[in-house]
Structures are given as C-alpha cells and as structure tokens.
Short mmCIF file of C-alpha atoms in Angstrom, two decimals:
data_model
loop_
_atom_site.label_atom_id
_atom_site.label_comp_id
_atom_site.label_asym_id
_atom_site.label_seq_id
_atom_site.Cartn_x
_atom_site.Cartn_y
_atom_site.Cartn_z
CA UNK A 21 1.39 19.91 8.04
CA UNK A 22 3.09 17.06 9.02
CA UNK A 23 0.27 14.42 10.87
CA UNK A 24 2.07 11.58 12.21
CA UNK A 25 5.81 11.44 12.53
CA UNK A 26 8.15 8.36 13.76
CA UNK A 27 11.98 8.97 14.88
CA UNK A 28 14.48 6.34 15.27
CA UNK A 29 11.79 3.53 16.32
CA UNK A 30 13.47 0.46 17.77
CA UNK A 31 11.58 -2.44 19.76
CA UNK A 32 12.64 -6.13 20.09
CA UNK A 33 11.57 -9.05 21.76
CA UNK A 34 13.91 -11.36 23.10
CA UNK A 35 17.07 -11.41 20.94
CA UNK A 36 14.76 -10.62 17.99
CA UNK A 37 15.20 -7.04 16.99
CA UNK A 38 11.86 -6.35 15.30
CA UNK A 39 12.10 -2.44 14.37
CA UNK A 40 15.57 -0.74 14.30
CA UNK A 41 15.80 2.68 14.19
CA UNK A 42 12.52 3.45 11.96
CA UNK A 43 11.72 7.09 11.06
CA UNK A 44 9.16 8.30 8.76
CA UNK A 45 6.66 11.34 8.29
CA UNK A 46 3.17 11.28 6.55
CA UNK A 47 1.56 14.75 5.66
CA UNK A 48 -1.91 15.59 6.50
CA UNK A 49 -4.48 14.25 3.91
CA UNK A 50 -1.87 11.90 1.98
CA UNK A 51 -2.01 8.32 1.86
CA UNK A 52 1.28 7.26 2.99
CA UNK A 53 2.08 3.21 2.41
CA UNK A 54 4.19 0.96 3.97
CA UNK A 55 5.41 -2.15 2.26
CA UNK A 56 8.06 -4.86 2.70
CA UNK A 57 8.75 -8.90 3.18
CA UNK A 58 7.48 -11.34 6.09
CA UNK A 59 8.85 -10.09 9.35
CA UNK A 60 9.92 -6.62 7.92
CA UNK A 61 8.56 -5.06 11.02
CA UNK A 62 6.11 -3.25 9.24
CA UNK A 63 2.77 -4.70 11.98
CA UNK A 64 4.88 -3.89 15.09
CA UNK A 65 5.81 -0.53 13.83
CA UNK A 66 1.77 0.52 13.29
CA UNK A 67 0.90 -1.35 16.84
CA UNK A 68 3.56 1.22 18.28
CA UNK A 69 1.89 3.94 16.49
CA UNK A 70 -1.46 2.82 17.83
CA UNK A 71 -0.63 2.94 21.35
CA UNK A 72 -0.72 -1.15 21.09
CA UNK A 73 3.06 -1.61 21.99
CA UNK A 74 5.66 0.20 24.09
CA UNK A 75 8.92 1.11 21.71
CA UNK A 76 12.23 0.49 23.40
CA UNK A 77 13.42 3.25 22.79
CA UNK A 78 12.46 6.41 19.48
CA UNK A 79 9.68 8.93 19.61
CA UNK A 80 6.10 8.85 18.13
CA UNK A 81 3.70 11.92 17.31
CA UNK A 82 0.34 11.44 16.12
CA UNK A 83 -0.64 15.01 15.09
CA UNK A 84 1.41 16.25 17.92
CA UNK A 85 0.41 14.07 20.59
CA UNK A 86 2.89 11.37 22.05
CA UNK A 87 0.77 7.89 22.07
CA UNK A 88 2.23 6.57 24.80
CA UNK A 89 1.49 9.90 27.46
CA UNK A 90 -1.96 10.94 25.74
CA UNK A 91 -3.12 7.43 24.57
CA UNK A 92 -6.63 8.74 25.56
CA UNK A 93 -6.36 11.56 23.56
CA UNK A 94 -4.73 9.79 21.15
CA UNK A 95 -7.52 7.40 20.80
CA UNK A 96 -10.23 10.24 19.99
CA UNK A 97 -7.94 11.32 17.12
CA UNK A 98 -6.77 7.75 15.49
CA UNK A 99 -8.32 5.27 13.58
CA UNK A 100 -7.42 1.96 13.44
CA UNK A 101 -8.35 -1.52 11.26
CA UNK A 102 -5.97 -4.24 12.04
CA UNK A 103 -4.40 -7.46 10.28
CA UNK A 104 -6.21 -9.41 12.85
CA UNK A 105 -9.78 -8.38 13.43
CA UNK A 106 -12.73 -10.37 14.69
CA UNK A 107 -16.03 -9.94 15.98
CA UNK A 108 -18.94 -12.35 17.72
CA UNK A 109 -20.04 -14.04 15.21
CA UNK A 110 -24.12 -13.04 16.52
CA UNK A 111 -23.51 -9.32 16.36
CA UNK A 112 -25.33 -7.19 13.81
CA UNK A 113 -23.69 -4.64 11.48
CA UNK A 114 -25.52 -2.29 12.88
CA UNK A 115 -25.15 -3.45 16.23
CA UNK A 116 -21.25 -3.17 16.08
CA UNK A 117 -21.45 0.26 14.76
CA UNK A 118 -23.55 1.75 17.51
CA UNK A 119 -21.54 -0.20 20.10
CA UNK A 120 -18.03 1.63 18.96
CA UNK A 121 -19.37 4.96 18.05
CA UNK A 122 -20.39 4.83 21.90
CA UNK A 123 -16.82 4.63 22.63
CA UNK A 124 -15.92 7.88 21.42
CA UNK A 125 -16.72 11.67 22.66
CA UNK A 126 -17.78 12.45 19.03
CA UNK A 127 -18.59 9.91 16.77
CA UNK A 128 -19.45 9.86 13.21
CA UNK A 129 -23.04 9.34 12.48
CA UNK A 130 -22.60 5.65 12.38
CA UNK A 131 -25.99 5.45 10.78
CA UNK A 132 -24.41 7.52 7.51
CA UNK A 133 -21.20 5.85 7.68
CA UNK A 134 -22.73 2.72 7.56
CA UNK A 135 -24.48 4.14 3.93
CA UNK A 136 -20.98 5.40 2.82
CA UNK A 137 -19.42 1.84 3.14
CA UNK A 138 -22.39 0.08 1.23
CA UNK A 139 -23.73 -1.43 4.38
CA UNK A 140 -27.30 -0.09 5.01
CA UNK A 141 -28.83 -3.22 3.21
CA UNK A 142 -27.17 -5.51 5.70
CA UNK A 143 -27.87 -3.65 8.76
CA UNK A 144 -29.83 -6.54 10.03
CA UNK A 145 -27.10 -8.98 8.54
CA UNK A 146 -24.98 -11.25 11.61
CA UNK A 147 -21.40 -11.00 11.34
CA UNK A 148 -20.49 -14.31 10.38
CA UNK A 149 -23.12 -13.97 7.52
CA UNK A 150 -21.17 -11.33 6.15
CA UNK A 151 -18.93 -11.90 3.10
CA UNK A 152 -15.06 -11.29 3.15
CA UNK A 153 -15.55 -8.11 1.26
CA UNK A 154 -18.66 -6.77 3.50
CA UNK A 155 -16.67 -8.07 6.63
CA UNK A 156 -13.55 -5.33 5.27
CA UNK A 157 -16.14 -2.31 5.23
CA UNK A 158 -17.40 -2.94 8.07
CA UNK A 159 -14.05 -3.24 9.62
CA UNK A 160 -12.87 0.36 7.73
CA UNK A 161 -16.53 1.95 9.35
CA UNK A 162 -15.58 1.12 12.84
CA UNK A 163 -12.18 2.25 12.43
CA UNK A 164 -13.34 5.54 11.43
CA UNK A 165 -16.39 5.66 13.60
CA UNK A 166 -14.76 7.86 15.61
CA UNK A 167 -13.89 10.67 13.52
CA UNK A 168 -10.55 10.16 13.04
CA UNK A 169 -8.34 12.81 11.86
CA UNK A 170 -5.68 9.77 10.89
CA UNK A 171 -6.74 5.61 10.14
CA UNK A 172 -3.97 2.78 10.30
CA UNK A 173 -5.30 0.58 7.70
CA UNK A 174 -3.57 -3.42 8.17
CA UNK A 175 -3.67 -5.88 5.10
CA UNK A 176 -7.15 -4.81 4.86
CA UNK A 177 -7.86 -6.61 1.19
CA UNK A 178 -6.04 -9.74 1.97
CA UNK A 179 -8.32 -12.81 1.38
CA UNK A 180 -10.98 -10.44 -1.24
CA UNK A 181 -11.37 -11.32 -4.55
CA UNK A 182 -10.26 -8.58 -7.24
CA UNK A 183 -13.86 -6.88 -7.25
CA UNK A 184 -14.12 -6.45 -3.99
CA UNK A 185 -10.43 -5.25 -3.49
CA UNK A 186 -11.19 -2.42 -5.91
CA UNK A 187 -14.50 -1.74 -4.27
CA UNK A 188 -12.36 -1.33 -0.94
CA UNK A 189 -9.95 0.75 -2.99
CA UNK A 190 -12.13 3.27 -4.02
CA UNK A 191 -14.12 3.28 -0.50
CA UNK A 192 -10.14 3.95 0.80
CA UNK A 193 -9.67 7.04 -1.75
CA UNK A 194 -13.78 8.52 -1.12
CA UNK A 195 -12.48 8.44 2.57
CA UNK A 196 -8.84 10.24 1.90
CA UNK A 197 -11.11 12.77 0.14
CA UNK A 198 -12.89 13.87 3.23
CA UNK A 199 -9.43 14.61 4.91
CA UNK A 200 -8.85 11.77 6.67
CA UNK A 201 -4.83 10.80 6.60
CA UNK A 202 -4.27 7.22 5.93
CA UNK A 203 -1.36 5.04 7.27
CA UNK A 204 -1.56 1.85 4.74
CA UNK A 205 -0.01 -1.65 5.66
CA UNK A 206 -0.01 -3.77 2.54
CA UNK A 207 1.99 -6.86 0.46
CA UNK A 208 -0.20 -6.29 -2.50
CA UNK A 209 2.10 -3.92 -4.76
CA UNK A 210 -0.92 -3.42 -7.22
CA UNK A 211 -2.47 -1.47 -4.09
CA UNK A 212 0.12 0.36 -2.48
CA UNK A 213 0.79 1.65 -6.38
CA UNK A 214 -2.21 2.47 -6.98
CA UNK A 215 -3.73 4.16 -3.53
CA UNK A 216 -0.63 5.40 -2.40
CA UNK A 217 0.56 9.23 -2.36
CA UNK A 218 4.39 8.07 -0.83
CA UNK A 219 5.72 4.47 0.28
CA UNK A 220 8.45 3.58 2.67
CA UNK A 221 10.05 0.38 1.68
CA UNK A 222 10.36 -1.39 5.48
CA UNK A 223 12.96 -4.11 5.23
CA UNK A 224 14.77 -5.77 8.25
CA UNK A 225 13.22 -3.74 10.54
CA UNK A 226 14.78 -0.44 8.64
CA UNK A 227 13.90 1.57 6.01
CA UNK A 228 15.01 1.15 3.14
CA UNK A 229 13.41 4.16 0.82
CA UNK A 230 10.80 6.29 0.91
CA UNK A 231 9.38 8.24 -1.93
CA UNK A 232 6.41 8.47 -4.37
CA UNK A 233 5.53 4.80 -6.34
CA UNK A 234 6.86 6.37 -9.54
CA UNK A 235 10.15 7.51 -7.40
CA UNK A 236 10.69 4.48 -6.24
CA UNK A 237 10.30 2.83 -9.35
CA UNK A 238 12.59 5.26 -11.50
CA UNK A 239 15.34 4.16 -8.14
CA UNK A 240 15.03 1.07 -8.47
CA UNK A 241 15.92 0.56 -12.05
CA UNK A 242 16.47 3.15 -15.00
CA UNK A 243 16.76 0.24 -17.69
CA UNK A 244 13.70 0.67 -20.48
CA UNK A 245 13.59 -2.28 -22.65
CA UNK A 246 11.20 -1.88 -25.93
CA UNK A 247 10.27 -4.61 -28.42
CA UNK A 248 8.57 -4.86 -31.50
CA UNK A 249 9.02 -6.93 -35.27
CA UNK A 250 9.62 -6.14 -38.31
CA UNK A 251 9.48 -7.76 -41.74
CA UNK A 252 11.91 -5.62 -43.53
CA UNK A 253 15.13 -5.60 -43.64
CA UNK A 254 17.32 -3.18 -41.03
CA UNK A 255 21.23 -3.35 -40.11
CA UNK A 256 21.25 -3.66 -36.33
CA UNK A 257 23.96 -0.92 -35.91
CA UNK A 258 21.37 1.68 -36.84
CA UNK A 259 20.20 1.21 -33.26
CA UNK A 260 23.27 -0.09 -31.42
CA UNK A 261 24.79 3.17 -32.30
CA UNK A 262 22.20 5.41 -30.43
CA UNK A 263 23.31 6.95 -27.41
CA UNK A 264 20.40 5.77 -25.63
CA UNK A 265 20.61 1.86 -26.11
CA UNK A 266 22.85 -0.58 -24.03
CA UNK A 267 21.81 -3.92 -26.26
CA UNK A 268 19.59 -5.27 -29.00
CA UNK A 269 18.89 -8.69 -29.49
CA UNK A 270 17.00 -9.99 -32.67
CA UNK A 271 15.38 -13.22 -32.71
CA UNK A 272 13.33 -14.70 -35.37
CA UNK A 273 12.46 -11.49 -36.47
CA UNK A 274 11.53 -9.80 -32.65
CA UNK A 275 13.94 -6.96 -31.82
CA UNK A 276 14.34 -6.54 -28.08
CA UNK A 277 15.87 -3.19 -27.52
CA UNK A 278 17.58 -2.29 -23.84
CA UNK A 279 18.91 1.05 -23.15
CA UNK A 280 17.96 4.11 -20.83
CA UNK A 281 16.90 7.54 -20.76
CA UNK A 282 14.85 8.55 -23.81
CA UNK A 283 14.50 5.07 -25.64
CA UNK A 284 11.61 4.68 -26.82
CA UNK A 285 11.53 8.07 -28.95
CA UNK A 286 15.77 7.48 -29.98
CA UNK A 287 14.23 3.60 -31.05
CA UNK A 288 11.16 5.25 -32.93
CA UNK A 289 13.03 8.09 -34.36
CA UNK A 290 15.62 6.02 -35.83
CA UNK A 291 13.21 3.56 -37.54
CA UNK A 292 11.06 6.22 -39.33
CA UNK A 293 14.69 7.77 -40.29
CA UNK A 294 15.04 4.60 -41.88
CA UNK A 295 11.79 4.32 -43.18
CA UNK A 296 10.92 0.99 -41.97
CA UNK A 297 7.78 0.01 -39.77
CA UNK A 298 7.75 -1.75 -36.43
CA UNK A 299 4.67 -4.01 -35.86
CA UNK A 300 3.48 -4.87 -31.84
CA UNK A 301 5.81 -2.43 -30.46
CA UNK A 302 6.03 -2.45 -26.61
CA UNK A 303 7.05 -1.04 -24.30
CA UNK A 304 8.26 -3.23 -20.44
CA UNK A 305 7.63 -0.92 -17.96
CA UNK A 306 9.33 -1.19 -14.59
CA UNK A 307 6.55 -1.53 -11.45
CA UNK A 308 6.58 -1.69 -7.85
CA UNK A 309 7.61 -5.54 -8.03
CA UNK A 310 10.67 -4.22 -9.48
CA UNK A 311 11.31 -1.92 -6.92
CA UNK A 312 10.58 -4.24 -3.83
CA UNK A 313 12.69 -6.87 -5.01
CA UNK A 314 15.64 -4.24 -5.94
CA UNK A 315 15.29 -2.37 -2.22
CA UNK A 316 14.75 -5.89 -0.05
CA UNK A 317 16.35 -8.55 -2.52
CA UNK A 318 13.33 -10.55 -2.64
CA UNK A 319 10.05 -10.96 -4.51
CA UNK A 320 6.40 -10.09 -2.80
CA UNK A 321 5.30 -12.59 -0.99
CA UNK A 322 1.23 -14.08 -2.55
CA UNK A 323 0.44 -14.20 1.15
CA UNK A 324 1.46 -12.60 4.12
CA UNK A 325 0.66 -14.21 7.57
CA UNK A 326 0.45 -12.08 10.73
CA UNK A 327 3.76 -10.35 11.92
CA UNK A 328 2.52 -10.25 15.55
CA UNK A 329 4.66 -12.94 16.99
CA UNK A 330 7.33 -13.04 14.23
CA UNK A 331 8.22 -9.64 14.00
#
C-alpha cells in the first residue's frame, strides 16, 4: 500500500526553479531516502510534503489525504523532524514532550517514548544541556509524539559524532519496526545505504533514479576491479583472454584486474587452473559515492547547509 505519493512537483521562487516536475512513491513500512547535492531541492520538496510550502503546481498524497486541503488531518497522521530545529534553551526534555503530545488528538505515551529514545535519565535535563546526539532523539520523540503513521526525517545526524550517528541509526530502524513509514533527507551516503529500503537520487530539482542502494549502485557502474600479488611467475594473457576482463595492469608485482560480470570467480578460476597463488586479494566494490557522483556529476558534499533559502 502505497503511503505517500508525489506527482510532477514543481515550485520556484523568483526565477529560481527549486523542484521541477518531482514524482516519487514510498510504500507503507519502508524507509524510502532521498539524496542529492546543495540546492538539489530535496528540503523544499519534504516542506511541500509537510504542509510547510504551497507547490506551484503537482499533486501530494500523504496516505490518501491531500496536505494542502486536509493539513489538519494531515497533521494527526505525519511526523516531522526538520534540518532546522530549535527549542528554548530552559525547557526540559520532559517538558517538551508533554507540551507536543498535547498537540495531538492521540498521542503516544510520551512518558514511554521518551524510554524508547534513551531519554528517561535526562528528563530533568534543560535543552541547551543536552548533547548533539541527545538533542537528535529528542527531536525524533517529538516528531513521532503524535503517532504518526509516516515521519519526514531532515539531516537528522548532521553535526553527531560516528557513535551517536549509529545510535540514531538503530533508534531510526527500532522505529520502522513498529510500522512507522519513514521519509529520510540525508548527504551522508553511509546512512542512506545503510537505513534505506529505496533512494531517489534528487538532482536539479528532478529525479534522477530511484531504486534500491544495491540498484543504484549496480546502475551506476558495472566495472569490478580485483587486485592481489603474486610471487610466481604468470603470463598476463592467461587473464587478458577471459571473457570477463577489460584490462590488467601489473606493477611491481600487484596485478590490478578490471573487467565485469563474473570477475572475481573467471580471475580466481583461472589462477588455480594455473596453479599459482594470489596473496591480499581484493576486491573494490562500487558504493553509493559511486552512484551519486555518476547520477549528479559531482561528489557528496562533507557538509550540507540548509536548502531553505537556496533551494
């Protein structure tokens, strides 16, 4: 069952065309990403989803409902952390949570959520005590406070350091496991890889692809490269003439093998035909770096600043 679907999503500002003609779905209980460069219009697209901005033109439907006729409705059902979130700096954890699960018709026990995200011990805690990590979860609890049956999740481990990103990873994935369908916004490719059931590449304010991580991958590129040494002796045509490899290049004794399809079995089959052992044998694996750079022509950006006025 299809939970949130976008059609031919165009908004602009100005002369700046910020989203044209966007269309995606996400299915119930998956974790769909979205990924792409600086000004991509990948922020504007998830404010439009939210009910935040008014598209030009294109439909929305967040599990059936039109966001911009039922925003009320709308707001009962959806979820949302944002790039840009603050808080008083006075207010208490617990404070915060009570405040926005009085917002809503039927709230989560905020007191339980506020266990689930690893927050009970800083109940008590003021905001601007709170580390960047803590400050995340509580961010995630009061997006799904509410009982969301779908959470837009913005850049939400930008700033943590690599334990708490994985801490906020595994929160993200406990939550997807109680049904809740997740929208994630994200420049790290490490996390849209690993929490992600489908990405759309957004690039230019279009999209570019959309598929699983390993789709997108095997897209992007098909060339395998495998190395390894050796210390015997082996006459490079024994691998040049496999079906499977496009080059080899020997130096100082380190054979780097390129080809496609089944290499790395042709490359090992061949050398135990031969009877000759290959020491530190690799194999370069393609990732999601590949695949952003081959879909928008440029590298991820280390750090992505807000879109909000940009895109």
């Amino acid at each position: 069952m299809t939970a949130l679907e976008v059609r031919n999503l165009h908004k602009r500002y100005g002369h700046h065309v910020a989203v044209n003609d966007v269309s995606f779905a996400v299915e119930e209980g998956e974790i769909f990403g979205i990924i792409g460069p600086n000004g991509a219009g990948k922020t504007t697209t998830v404010e439009c989803i939210a009910g935040l901005r008014k598209p030009d033109s294109g439909s929305i439907s967040v599990l059936g409902i039109d966001p911009a006729k039922g925003r009320a409705e709308v707001r009962e059902r959806l979820g949302v952390q944002l790039q840009e979130s603050s808080f008083p700096d006075a207010i208490k954890v617990a404070e915060a949570l009570e405040l926005y699960s009085s917002f809503y018709r039927d709230p989560a026990d905020w007191r339980e959520l506020m266990e689930r995200v690893g927050l009970t011990q800083k109940r008590n805690a003021h905001y601007k005590a709170l580390s960047g990590g803590q400050k995340q979860r509580l961010s995630i609890a009061l997006a799904l406070v509410g009982n969301p049956k779908v959470a837009i999740l913005d850049e939400l481990t930008t700033g943590l350091d690599p334990q708490a990103r994985r801490d906020t990873w595994s929160l993200i994935e406990r939550v997807r496991d109680t049904g809740v369908t997740i929208l994630l916004v994200t420049h790290f490719m490490d996390e849209a890889e690993r929490l992600s059931d489908r990405i759309a590449v957004i690039d230019g304010g279009r999209v570019a692809a959309v598929d699983t991580p390993a789709g997108l991958i095997a897209q992007a590129s098909a060339v395998q490269q495998v190395r390894f040494r050796m210390r015997q002796p082996l006459d490079k045509g024994v691998l040049t003439e496999l079906p499977d490899v496009t080059d080899v290049e020997i130096t100082e004794g380190r054979w780097l093998v390129t080809g496609r399809g089944q290499l790395l079995s042709s490359v090992a089959g061949a050398l135990a035909r031969a009877q000759v052992v290959a020491e530190d044998l690799r194999v370069d694996q393609r990732n999601l770096d590949d695949a952003f750079a081959a879909f928008t022509g440029r590298t991820p950006e280390a750090r992505e600043p807000s879109e909000r006025r940009g895109d």
